[in-house]
Amino acid sequence: MTETTQTQMTQPGGGRPRSPEIQLATQLTTSALRGLWQDLFQGPFVFRPLARMRADGPVVRWLPPRVRGPVTRLPHALVVLAGLTALLISHESSDGGEMAKFLTGLLALGAIVLTLLRPVGAFWVSLAALPIPAMLSVGWAVDWPYTPVAFATHLVVLTVVALRTTPRTAAWMWLLTASYGLLAEVFFKGDHYYTNTLSFLFVSALALLVVTVWHVRHDAVRRVTAQRTVTAHERSKRTLLEERTTIARELHDVVAHHMSVVAIQAEAAPYRVENPPPELEYAFKVIRENAVVALSELRRVLGVVRAEDYQAPDAPQPRLADLDRLLENVRDAGLKVDSTVTGAVRELPQGVELSAYRIVQEALSNSLRHAPGATAKVEVSHVLGGLGLRVVNGPATGLVKPSPGAGHGITGMRERVSMLDGEMTAEATDDGGYEVAVFLPVSSAAASSAAAEDTA
């Protein structure tokens, strides 16, 4: 024996229970009426002027600067032109007197022009004015219930208001217009043998359908553009964080090397002096202990930036002396590059040499990617107070398609230059190429210390 349990919804105040279907229908009706109120009854005559076209749009931006200003008013001109056309239709099609033609034409022009300022209010004005042309006409020879001027005016108003609002508002306007047509046919048809309600509803439905498709496509394009912007921003942030992480790793290696050298030299220093005093031995012992503690803290703090699968390179970090090997690899990849070294070549701090190497490497990679087939030139200048770098390439030959890039290489170079308090410029040249110029400051004491370390 099977027992069936039915669940019924009870009204909050008691009474007969309501079925789920009735409750769902009630919710849908309430939601629909709320949407109708928000779209057409809540502030219908709010001032909402039609904005100009964008001056940087896909069509306007190609026009001469003197023409762009007037062209941005093209939508306003088209609406006014439609209003004047309705005025002419009223004058030619109305069979009433001159005053009737003037009033119906003026009313049609006003309703259409009102869409530029108060779109929802223009719909109500046009809907209320629909029977006026028929009432002012003489006889029953006019189309019912949409006279030619009413047909044209209300169709333009529906289309413009739908363009300026939402598809839901367009659906409500069409339903109200259909209700007017059905009521006019049922209660006020009179002796009219021909009615054009279905014709108007069909034509207006097609127009509103086209507008709705445009709205959907426009919203989709806007969402895709916004998503691409967010994605590009996140990719840029991720690339920047990765570059900073790489710099932090290299900084860890450089500082750890220097602290290790300090600890080793402090430990070996007492043995280089015959019969050192206890104070000197104690001083070197403190120096070594502090260096070891600092090295441990450095490894503990900066070790966070290392990924779990990160392995420190076995080979030493590249220096400016390794540029020749880098240039050979670039030449093998197809880039014709020449190098020039000026000034008194001297040993520089490891961080400066590593950053200089990476900057030249990234600049040449950009030349290979964005200007295939071009020639490049690398200039390294050892000047008083720092190191100058200049990497310039010519325009692409066009024989090979350039690879797209997001500009993150320039961001990485700027990060390295900023870390060393340097200066950098990256800009296109007059001949269509690109130039990267960098200056990395190096104090005399830092250069002397680097030379002493290498000698030791």
CSV table of C-alpha atoms in Angstrom, one decimal:
chain,number,residue,atom,x,y,z
A,1,MET,CA,0.0,0.0,0.0
A,2,THR,CA,1.5,3.3,-1.1
A,3,GLU,CA,0.9,6.5,0.7
A,4,THR,CA,1.2,9.8,-1.2
A,5,THR,CA,2.0,13.0,0.7
A,6,GLN,CA,1.1,16.3,-0.8
A,7,THR,CA,2.7,19.5,0.3
A,8,GLN,CA,0.5,22.6,0.2
A,9,MET,CA,1.5,26.2,0.9
A,10,THR,CA,-0.5,28.0,3.6
A,11,GLN,CA,-1.2,31.7,3.4
A,12,PRO,CA,0.5,33.7,6.2
A,13,GLY,CA,-2.8,34.9,7.6
A,14,GLY,CA,-4.4,31.5,7.5
A,15,GLY,CA,-7.2,30.4,5.1
A,16,ARG,CA,-7.1,28.0,2.3
A,17,PRO,CA,-3.7,26.6,1.3
A,18,ARG,CA,-2.2,27.6,-2.0
A,19,SER,CA,-0.5,25.2,-4.4
A,20,PRO,CA,3.1,25.8,-5.5
A,21,GLU,CA,1.9,26.6,-9.0
A,22,ILE,CA,-0.4,29.4,-7.8
A,23,GLN,CA,2.4,30.8,-5.6
A,24,LEU,CA,4.9,30.7,-8.5
A,25,ALA,CA,2.4,32.5,-10.7
A,26,THR,CA,1.8,35.1,-8.0
A,27,GLN,CA,5.6,35.7,-7.7
A,28,LEU,CA,6.0,36.0,-11.4
A,29,THR,CA,3.1,38.5,-11.6
A,30,THR,CA,4.4,40.5,-8.8
A,31,SER,CA,7.8,40.6,-10.3
A,32,ALA,CA,6.4,41.6,-13.7
A,33,LEU,CA,4.3,44.4,-12.2
A,34,ARG,CA,7.3,45.7,-10.3
A,35,GLY,CA,9.3,45.7,-13.5
A,36,LEU,CA,6.5,47.6,-15.3
A,37,TRP,CA,6.4,50.2,-12.5
A,38,GLN,CA,10.2,50.7,-12.5
A,39,ASP,CA,10.5,50.9,-16.3
A,40,LEU,CA,7.5,53.1,-17.3
A,41,PHE,CA,5.9,54.6,-14.2
A,42,GLN,CA,8.8,55.5,-11.9
A,43,GLY,CA,10.0,59.0,-13.0
A,44,PRO,CA,8.9,58.8,-16.6
A,45,PHE,CA,9.7,62.5,-17.2
A,46,VAL,CA,13.2,62.5,-15.7
A,47,PHE,CA,15.6,64.6,-17.7
A,48,ARG,CA,18.0,62.3,-19.6
A,49,PRO,CA,19.5,64.1,-22.5
A,50,LEU,CA,21.0,62.0,-25.3
A,51,ALA,CA,24.8,62.0,-25.2
A,52,ARG,CA,27.0,62.7,-28.1
A,53,MET,CA,28.8,60.0,-30.1
A,54,ARG,CA,32.3,59.2,-29.0
A,55,ALA,CA,34.9,61.2,-30.8
A,56,ASP,CA,37.3,58.2,-30.7
A,57,GLY,CA,34.7,55.8,-32.1
A,58,PRO,CA,35.6,53.4,-34.9
A,59,VAL,CA,34.2,55.8,-37.6
A,60,VAL,CA,34.5,59.3,-36.1
A,61,ARG,CA,38.2,59.0,-35.3
A,62,TRP,CA,39.1,58.7,-39.0
A,63,LEU,CA,37.4,62.0,-39.8
A,64,PRO,CA,39.3,65.3,-39.9
A,65,PRO,CA,39.4,67.1,-36.6
A,66,ARG,CA,37.1,69.9,-37.8
A,67,VAL,CA,34.4,67.5,-38.8
A,68,ARG,CA,34.4,65.3,-35.7
A,69,GLY,CA,32.5,67.9,-33.5
A,70,PRO,CA,29.5,68.2,-35.7
A,71,VAL,CA,29.5,64.4,-36.5
A,72,THR,CA,29.1,63.6,-32.9
A,73,ARG,CA,25.7,65.2,-33.0
A,74,LEU,CA,24.6,62.9,-35.8
A,75,PRO,CA,22.0,60.9,-33.7
A,76,HIS,CA,20.3,64.1,-32.6
A,77,ALA,CA,20.1,65.3,-36.2
A,78,LEU,CA,18.6,61.9,-37.3
A,79,VAL,CA,15.9,62.1,-34.6
A,80,VAL,CA,15.0,65.7,-35.6
A,81,LEU,CA,14.9,64.7,-39.3
A,82,ALA,CA,12.5,61.8,-38.4
A,83,GLY,CA,10.3,64.4,-36.6
A,84,LEU,CA,10.3,66.7,-39.6
A,85,THR,CA,9.4,63.7,-41.8
A,86,ALA,CA,6.4,63.0,-39.5
A,87,LEU,CA,5.4,66.6,-39.8
A,88,LEU,CA,5.4,66.3,-43.6
A,89,ILE,CA,3.4,63.0,-43.5
A,90,SER,CA,0.8,64.8,-41.3
A,91,HIS,CA,0.5,67.6,-43.8
A,92,GLU,CA,0.2,65.3,-46.8
A,93,SER,CA,-2.0,62.5,-45.4
A,94,SER,CA,-4.4,64.3,-43.1
A,95,ASP,CA,-7.9,65.0,-44.6
A,96,GLY,CA,-8.8,67.6,-42.0
A,97,GLY,CA,-8.4,71.4,-42.2
A,98,GLU,CA,-5.1,73.3,-42.1
A,99,MET,CA,-5.4,73.7,-38.3
A,100,ALA,CA,-5.8,69.9,-37.9
A,101,LYS,CA,-2.8,69.3,-40.1
A,102,PHE,CA,-0.7,71.8,-38.1
A,103,LEU,CA,-1.7,70.4,-34.7
A,104,THR,CA,-1.1,66.8,-35.6
A,105,GLY,CA,2.2,67.6,-37.3
A,106,LEU,CA,3.3,69.7,-34.3
A,107,LEU,CA,2.3,66.9,-31.9
A,108,ALA,CA,4.2,64.3,-33.9
A,109,LEU,CA,7.3,66.5,-34.1
A,110,GLY,CA,7.2,67.2,-30.3
A,111,ALA,CA,6.8,63.6,-29.3
A,112,ILE,CA,9.8,62.5,-31.5
A,113,VAL,CA,12.0,65.4,-30.4
A,114,LEU,CA,11.1,64.7,-26.7
A,115,THR,CA,12.9,61.3,-27.0
A,116,LEU,CA,16.2,63.2,-27.0
A,117,LEU,CA,15.5,64.6,-23.5
A,118,ARG,CA,12.9,62.5,-21.7
A,119,PRO,CA,12.6,59.1,-23.5
A,120,VAL,CA,10.0,57.4,-21.3
A,121,GLY,CA,7.9,60.5,-21.1
A,122,ALA,CA,8.0,60.7,-24.9
A,123,PHE,CA,6.5,57.2,-25.1
A,124,TRP,CA,3.5,58.2,-22.9
A,125,VAL,CA,3.0,61.4,-24.9
A,126,SER,CA,3.0,59.4,-28.2
A,127,LEU,CA,0.7,56.8,-26.8
A,128,ALA,CA,-1.8,59.4,-25.5
A,129,ALA,CA,-1.7,61.2,-28.8
A,130,LEU,CA,-2.4,58.1,-31.0
A,131,PRO,CA,-6.2,58.7,-31.3
A,132,ILE,CA,-5.9,62.5,-31.9
A,133,PRO,CA,-5.1,62.4,-35.6
A,134,ALA,CA,-8.1,60.2,-36.3
A,135,MET,CA,-10.4,62.4,-34.1
A,136,LEU,CA,-9.3,65.5,-36.1
A,137,SER,CA,-9.8,63.9,-39.5
A,138,VAL,CA,-13.0,64.4,-41.5
A,139,GLY,CA,-15.0,61.3,-42.3
A,140,TRP,CA,-14.1,57.7,-41.8
A,141,ALA,CA,-11.7,57.2,-44.7
A,142,VAL,CA,-8.6,57.2,-42.4
A,143,ASP,CA,-6.8,54.1,-41.3
A,144,TRP,CA,-7.9,52.9,-37.9
A,145,PRO,CA,-6.6,53.0,-35.2
A,146,TYR,CA,-3.2,54.1,-36.6
A,147,THR,CA,-3.4,57.0,-39.1
A,148,PRO,CA,-0.3,57.4,-41.3
A,149,VAL,CA,1.2,60.1,-39.1
A,150,ALA,CA,0.4,58.2,-35.9
A,151,PHE,CA,1.9,55.0,-37.4
A,152,ALA,CA,5.2,56.8,-38.3
A,153,THR,CA,5.4,58.8,-35.1
A,154,HIS,CA,4.8,56.0,-32.7
A,155,LEU,CA,7.1,53.6,-34.6
A,156,VAL,CA,10.0,56.2,-34.4
A,157,VAL,CA,9.3,56.8,-30.7
A,158,LEU,CA,9.3,53.1,-29.9
A,159,THR,CA,12.5,52.6,-31.7
A,160,VAL,CA,14.4,55.5,-30.2
A,161,VAL,CA,13.2,54.9,-26.7
A,162,ALA,CA,14.1,51.2,-27.0
A,163,LEU,CA,17.6,52.2,-28.1
A,164,ARG,CA,17.9,54.5,-25.1
A,165,THR,CA,16.5,52.1,-22.5
A,166,THR,CA,16.5,48.3,-22.0
A,167,PRO,CA,14.9,45.4,-23.8
A,168,ARG,CA,12.5,44.9,-20.9
A,169,THR,CA,11.2,48.5,-21.3
A,170,ALA,CA,10.8,47.8,-25.1
A,171,ALA,CA,8.7,44.8,-24.3
A,172,TRP,CA,6.4,46.7,-21.9
A,173,MET,CA,6.0,49.5,-24.5
A,174,TRP,CA,5.0,47.0,-27.2
A,175,LEU,CA,2.5,45.3,-24.9
A,176,LEU,CA,0.9,48.6,-23.9
A,177,THR,CA,0.7,49.7,-27.6
A,178,ALA,CA,-0.9,46.3,-28.5
A,179,SER,CA,-3.4,46.8,-25.7
A,180,TYR,CA,-4.3,50.2,-27.1
A,181,GLY,CA,-4.8,48.8,-30.6
A,182,LEU,CA,-7.0,45.9,-29.4
A,183,LEU,CA,-9.2,48.2,-27.2
A,184,ALA,CA,-9.6,50.6,-30.1
A,185,GLU,CA,-10.7,47.9,-32.4
A,186,VAL,CA,-13.1,46.3,-30.0
A,187,PHE,CA,-14.8,49.4,-28.6
A,188,PHE,CA,-14.2,52.2,-31.1
A,189,LYS,CA,-14.1,50.5,-34.5
A,190,GLY,CA,-17.3,52.1,-35.7
A,191,ASP,CA,-17.9,51.8,-39.4
A,192,HIS,CA,-14.2,51.2,-40.3
A,193,TYR,CA,-13.8,48.3,-42.6
A,194,TYR,CA,-10.0,48.2,-42.4
A,195,THR,CA,-7.8,48.1,-39.2
A,196,ASN,CA,-4.1,48.2,-39.2
A,197,THR,CA,-3.3,47.1,-35.6
A,198,LEU,CA,-1.7,43.8,-36.7
A,199,SER,CA,0.3,45.6,-39.3
A,200,PHE,CA,1.7,48.1,-36.8
A,201,LEU,CA,2.4,45.4,-34.2
A,202,PHE,CA,4.3,43.3,-36.7
A,203,VAL,CA,6.4,46.2,-38.0
A,204,SER,CA,7.1,47.5,-34.5
A,205,ALA,CA,8.0,44.0,-33.2
A,206,LEU,CA,10.6,43.7,-36.0
A,207,ALA,CA,12.0,47.1,-35.2
A,208,LEU,CA,12.2,46.3,-31.4
A,209,LEU,CA,13.7,42.9,-32.2
A,210,VAL,CA,16.5,44.5,-34.1
A,211,VAL,CA,17.1,46.9,-31.2
A,212,THR,CA,17.1,44.1,-28.7
A,213,VAL,CA,19.6,42.2,-30.7
A,214,TRP,CA,21.8,45.3,-30.8
A,215,HIS,CA,21.5,45.7,-27.0
A,216,VAL,CA,22.5,42.1,-26.5
A,217,ARG,CA,25.5,42.3,-28.8
A,218,HIS,CA,26.5,45.7,-27.3
A,219,ASP,CA,26.3,44.2,-23.7
A,220,ALA,CA,28.3,41.2,-24.8
A,221,VAL,CA,31.0,43.3,-26.4
A,222,ARG,CA,31.1,45.5,-23.3
A,223,ARG,CA,31.4,42.5,-21.0
A,224,VAL,CA,34.1,40.9,-23.1
A,225,THR,CA,36.0,44.1,-23.2
A,226,ALA,CA,35.8,44.5,-19.5
A,227,GLN,CA,36.9,40.9,-19.0
A,228,ARG,CA,39.8,41.4,-21.3
A,229,THR,CA,40.8,44.6,-19.5
A,230,VAL,CA,40.7,42.7,-16.1
A,231,THR,CA,42.6,39.8,-17.6
A,232,ALA,CA,45.3,42.0,-19.0
A,233,HIS,CA,45.6,43.9,-15.7
A,234,GLU,CA,45.8,40.7,-13.8
A,235,ARG,CA,48.4,39.3,-16.2
A,236,SER,CA,50.4,42.5,-15.9
A,237,LYS,CA,50.3,42.3,-12.1
A,238,ARG,CA,51.3,38.6,-12.2
A,239,THR,CA,54.1,39.3,-14.6
A,240,LEU,CA,55.3,42.2,-12.4
A,241,LEU,CA,55.2,40.0,-9.3
A,242,GLU,CA,57.1,37.3,-11.1
A,243,GLU,CA,59.7,39.8,-12.1
A,244,ARG,CA,60.0,41.1,-8.6
A,245,THR,CA,60.3,37.6,-7.3
A,246,THR,CA,63.1,36.9,-9.7
A,247,ILE,CA,64.8,40.2,-8.7
A,248,ALA,CA,64.4,39.2,-5.0
A,249,ARG,CA,65.9,35.8,-5.6
A,250,GLU,CA,68.9,37.4,-7.4
A,251,LEU,CA,69.2,40.0,-4.7
A,252,HIS,CA,69.2,37.2,-2.1
A,253,ASP,CA,72.0,35.4,-4.0
A,254,VAL,CA,74.0,38.6,-4.3
A,255,VAL,CA,73.6,39.7,-0.7
A,256,ALA,CA,74.2,36.2,0.6
A,257,HIS,CA,77.4,36.0,-1.3
A,258,HIS,CA,78.7,39.3,0.1
A,259,MET,CA,77.7,38.3,3.7
A,260,SER,CA,79.5,35.0,3.3
A,261,VAL,CA,82.6,36.8,2.1
A,262,VAL,CA,82.4,39.1,5.1
A,263,ALA,CA,82.1,36.1,7.5
A,264,ILE,CA,85.0,34.2,5.9
A,265,GLN,CA,87.3,37.2,5.8
A,266,ALA,CA,86.4,38.1,9.5
A,267,GLU,CA,87.3,34.5,10.4
A,268,ALA,CA,90.6,34.5,8.5
A,269,ALA,CA,91.7,38.0,9.4
A,270,PRO,CA,93.3,37.2,12.9
A,271,TYR,CA,95.5,34.5,11.3
A,272,ARG,CA,97.0,37.1,8.9
A,273,VAL,CA,98.3,39.2,11.8
A,274,GLU,CA,101.2,37.9,14.0
A,275,ASN,CA,100.3,37.9,17.7
A,276,PRO,CA,97.0,39.8,17.3
A,277,PRO,CA,95.8,41.5,20.5
A,278,PRO,CA,92.7,40.0,22.2
A,279,GLU,CA,90.7,43.0,21.4
A,280,LEU,CA,91.3,42.6,17.7
A,281,GLU,CA,90.4,38.9,17.9
A,282,TYR,CA,87.2,39.7,19.7
A,283,ALA,CA,86.3,42.4,17.2
A,284,PHE,CA,86.7,40.0,14.3
A,285,LYS,CA,84.8,37.3,16.2
A,286,VAL,CA,81.9,39.7,16.7
A,287,ILE,CA,81.9,40.7,13.0
A,288,ARG,CA,81.8,37.0,12.0
A,289,GLU,CA,79.0,36.2,14.4
A,290,ASN,CA,77.0,39.2,13.2
A,291,ALA,CA,77.6,38.3,9.6
A,292,VAL,CA,76.5,34.7,10.2
A,293,VAL,CA,73.3,35.8,12.1
A,294,ALA,CA,72.5,38.3,9.3
A,295,LEU,CA,73.0,35.7,6.7
A,296,SER,CA,70.7,33.3,8.5
A,297,GLU,CA,68.0,36.0,8.9
A,298,LEU,CA,68.4,36.9,5.3
A,299,ARG,CA,67.9,33.4,4.1
A,300,ARG,CA,64.9,33.0,6.4
A,301,VAL,CA,63.1,36.1,5.2
A,302,LEU,CA,64.0,36.1,1.5
A,303,GLY,CA,63.7,32.3,1.3
A,304,VAL,CA,59.9,32.8,1.2
A,305,VAL,CA,60.0,34.1,-2.4
A,306,ARG,CA,61.5,30.8,-3.6
A,307,ALA,CA,59.0,28.4,-5.0
A,308,GLU,CA,58.9,24.8,-3.7
A,309,ASP,CA,60.3,23.5,-7.0
A,310,TYR,CA,62.8,26.3,-7.4
A,311,GLN,CA,66.4,25.3,-7.7
A,312,ALA,CA,69.3,27.7,-7.4
A,313,PRO,CA,71.4,27.8,-10.6
A,314,ASP,CA,74.6,25.8,-10.4
A,315,ALA,CA,76.5,28.2,-12.6
A,316,PRO,CA,77.4,31.7,-11.4
A,317,GLN,CA,75.1,34.6,-12.2
A,318,PRO,CA,75.9,36.3,-15.5
A,319,ARG,CA,78.0,39.5,-15.6
A,320,LEU,CA,78.9,42.1,-18.3
A,321,ALA,CA,81.9,39.9,-19.3
A,322,ASP,CA,79.3,37.3,-20.5
A,323,LEU,CA,77.8,39.8,-23.0
A,324,ASP,CA,79.8,38.4,-25.9
A,325,ARG,CA,78.3,35.0,-25.4
A,326,LEU,CA,74.8,36.5,-25.2
A,327,LEU,CA,75.4,38.4,-28.5
A,328,GLU,CA,76.6,35.3,-30.2
A,329,ASN,CA,73.4,33.5,-29.2
A,330,VAL,CA,71.3,36.4,-30.5
A,331,ARG,CA,73.1,36.4,-33.8
A,332,ASP,CA,72.5,32.7,-34.1
A,333,ALA,CA,68.8,33.5,-33.6
A,334,GLY,CA,68.8,35.8,-36.7
A,335,LEU,CA,69.4,39.3,-35.2
A,336,LYS,CA,72.3,41.3,-36.7
A,337,VAL,CA,73.8,43.0,-33.7
A,338,ASP,CA,76.9,45.0,-33.1
A,339,SER,CA,78.4,46.0,-29.7
A,340,THR,CA,80.6,48.8,-28.5
A,341,VAL,CA,82.3,49.3,-25.2
A,342,THR,CA,83.6,52.7,-24.2
A,343,GLY,CA,85.3,54.1,-21.1
A,344,ALA,CA,87.6,52.4,-18.6
A,345,VAL,CA,86.3,48.9,-18.0
A,346,ARG,CA,86.3,48.1,-14.3
A,347,GLU,CA,84.7,45.7,-12.0
A,348,LEU,CA,81.3,46.7,-10.8
A,349,PRO,CA,79.1,45.4,-8.0
A,350,GLN,CA,77.5,42.1,-8.8
A,351,GLY,CA,74.0,43.4,-8.6
A,352,VAL,CA,74.7,46.2,-11.1
A,353,GLU,CA,76.4,43.8,-13.6
A,354,LEU,CA,73.6,41.2,-13.3
A,355,SER,CA,70.9,43.9,-13.8
A,356,ALA,CA,72.8,45.3,-16.8
A,357,TYR,CA,73.1,41.9,-18.3
A,358,ARG,CA,69.4,41.2,-17.9
A,359,ILE,CA,68.4,44.6,-19.3
A,360,VAL,CA,70.5,44.0,-22.5
A,361,GLN,CA,69.1,40.5,-22.7
A,362,GLU,CA,65.5,41.6,-22.5
A,363,ALA,CA,66.1,44.5,-25.0
A,364,LEU,CA,67.5,42.2,-27.5
A,365,SER,CA,64.7,39.7,-27.0
A,366,ASN,CA,62.2,42.4,-27.7
A,367,SER,CA,64.1,43.3,-30.9
A,368,LEU,CA,63.9,39.7,-32.0
A,369,ARG,CA,60.2,39.5,-31.2
A,370,HIS,CA,58.9,42.8,-32.4
A,371,ALA,CA,61.4,43.7,-35.2
A,372,PRO,CA,62.4,40.5,-36.9
A,373,GLY,CA,65.1,41.0,-39.6
A,374,ALA,CA,66.2,44.3,-38.2
A,375,THR,CA,69.7,45.3,-37.1
A,376,ALA,CA,70.5,46.2,-33.5
A,377,LYS,CA,73.3,47.9,-31.7
A,378,VAL,CA,74.5,47.6,-28.1
A,379,GLU,CA,76.5,50.3,-26.4
A,380,VAL,CA,78.1,49.8,-23.0
A,381,SER,CA,79.6,53.0,-21.5
A,382,HIS,CA,81.8,52.9,-18.3
A,383,VAL,CA,81.5,56.5,-17.2
A,384,LEU,CA,82.4,58.4,-14.1
A,385,GLY,CA,79.7,57.6,-11.5
A,386,GLY,CA,78.0,54.7,-13.2
A,387,LEU,CA,77.3,52.5,-16.2
A,388,GLY,CA,75.5,53.5,-19.3
A,389,LEU,CA,73.6,51.1,-21.6
A,390,ARG,CA,72.0,51.8,-25.0
A,391,VAL,CA,70.2,49.2,-27.1
A,392,VAL,CA,68.7,50.4,-30.3
A,393,ASN,CA,67.2,48.4,-33.2
A,394,GLY,CA,66.0,49.5,-36.6
A,395,PRO,CA,62.5,48.9,-38.1
A,396,ALA,CA,61.2,45.5,-39.0
A,397,THR,CA,61.9,44.3,-42.5
A,398,GLY,CA,58.3,43.0,-42.9
A,399,LEU,CA,59.5,39.7,-44.3
A,400,VAL,CA,58.7,37.9,-41.0
A,401,LYS,CA,55.5,38.6,-39.0
A,402,PRO,CA,56.3,40.2,-35.6
A,403,SER,CA,55.2,38.3,-32.5
A,404,PRO,CA,52.7,40.0,-30.2
A,405,GLY,CA,53.8,41.1,-26.8
A,406,ALA,CA,52.2,42.7,-23.7
A,407,GLY,CA,55.0,45.1,-22.8
A,408,HIS,CA,55.9,43.3,-19.6
A,409,GLY,CA,59.6,43.2,-20.7
A,410,ILE,CA,59.8,47.0,-20.4
A,411,THR,CA,58.1,46.7,-17.0
A,412,GLY,CA,60.8,44.3,-15.8
A,413,MET,CA,63.6,46.5,-17.0
A,414,ARG,CA,62.1,49.5,-15.2
A,415,GLU,CA,61.9,47.4,-12.0
A,416,ARG,CA,65.6,46.6,-12.2
A,417,VAL,CA,66.6,50.2,-12.9
A,418,SER,CA,64.4,51.5,-10.1
A,419,MET,CA,65.9,49.0,-7.7
A,420,LEU,CA,69.3,50.5,-8.4
A,421,ASP,CA,68.1,54.1,-8.3
A,422,GLY,CA,68.9,54.5,-12.0
A,423,GLU,CA,67.2,56.2,-15.0
A,424,MET,CA,65.7,54.6,-18.1
A,425,THR,CA,64.0,55.7,-21.3
A,426,ALA,CA,62.3,53.5,-23.8
A,427,GLU,CA,60.8,55.0,-26.9
A,428,ALA,CA,60.4,54.6,-30.7
A,429,THR,CA,62.9,56.2,-33.0
A,430,ASP,CA,62.2,58.4,-35.9
A,431,ASP,CA,63.0,55.6,-38.4
A,432,GLY,CA,60.5,53.2,-36.9
A,433,GLY,CA,62.9,51.4,-34.6
A,434,TYR,CA,63.1,51.3,-30.9
A,435,GLU,CA,65.7,52.5,-28.3
A,436,VAL,CA,66.3,51.6,-24.7
A,437,ALA,CA,68.7,53.9,-22.8
A,438,VAL,CA,69.7,53.1,-19.2
A,439,PHE,CA,72.0,54.7,-16.6
A,440,LEU,CA,72.9,52.7,-13.5
A,441,PRO,CA,74.7,54.8,-10.8
A,442,VAL,CA,77.8,53.2,-9.2
A,443,SER,CA,79.7,55.0,-6.4
A,444,SER,CA,83.5,54.8,-6.4
A,445,ALA,CA,83.5,53.0,-3.1
A,446,ALA,CA,81.2,50.3,-4.4
A,447,ALA,CA,83.3,49.8,-7.5
A,448,SER,CA,86.5,49.6,-5.3
A,449,SER,CA,84.8,47.1,-3.0
A,450,ALA,CA,83.8,44.9,-6.0
A,451,ALA,CA,87.3,45.0,-7.4
A,452,ALA,CA,88.7,44.0,-4.0
A,453,GLU,CA,86.3,41.1,-3.6
A,454,ASP,CA,87.2,39.7,-7.0
A,455,THR,CA,90.9,40.1,-6.2
A,456,ALA,CA,90.4,38.2,-2.9
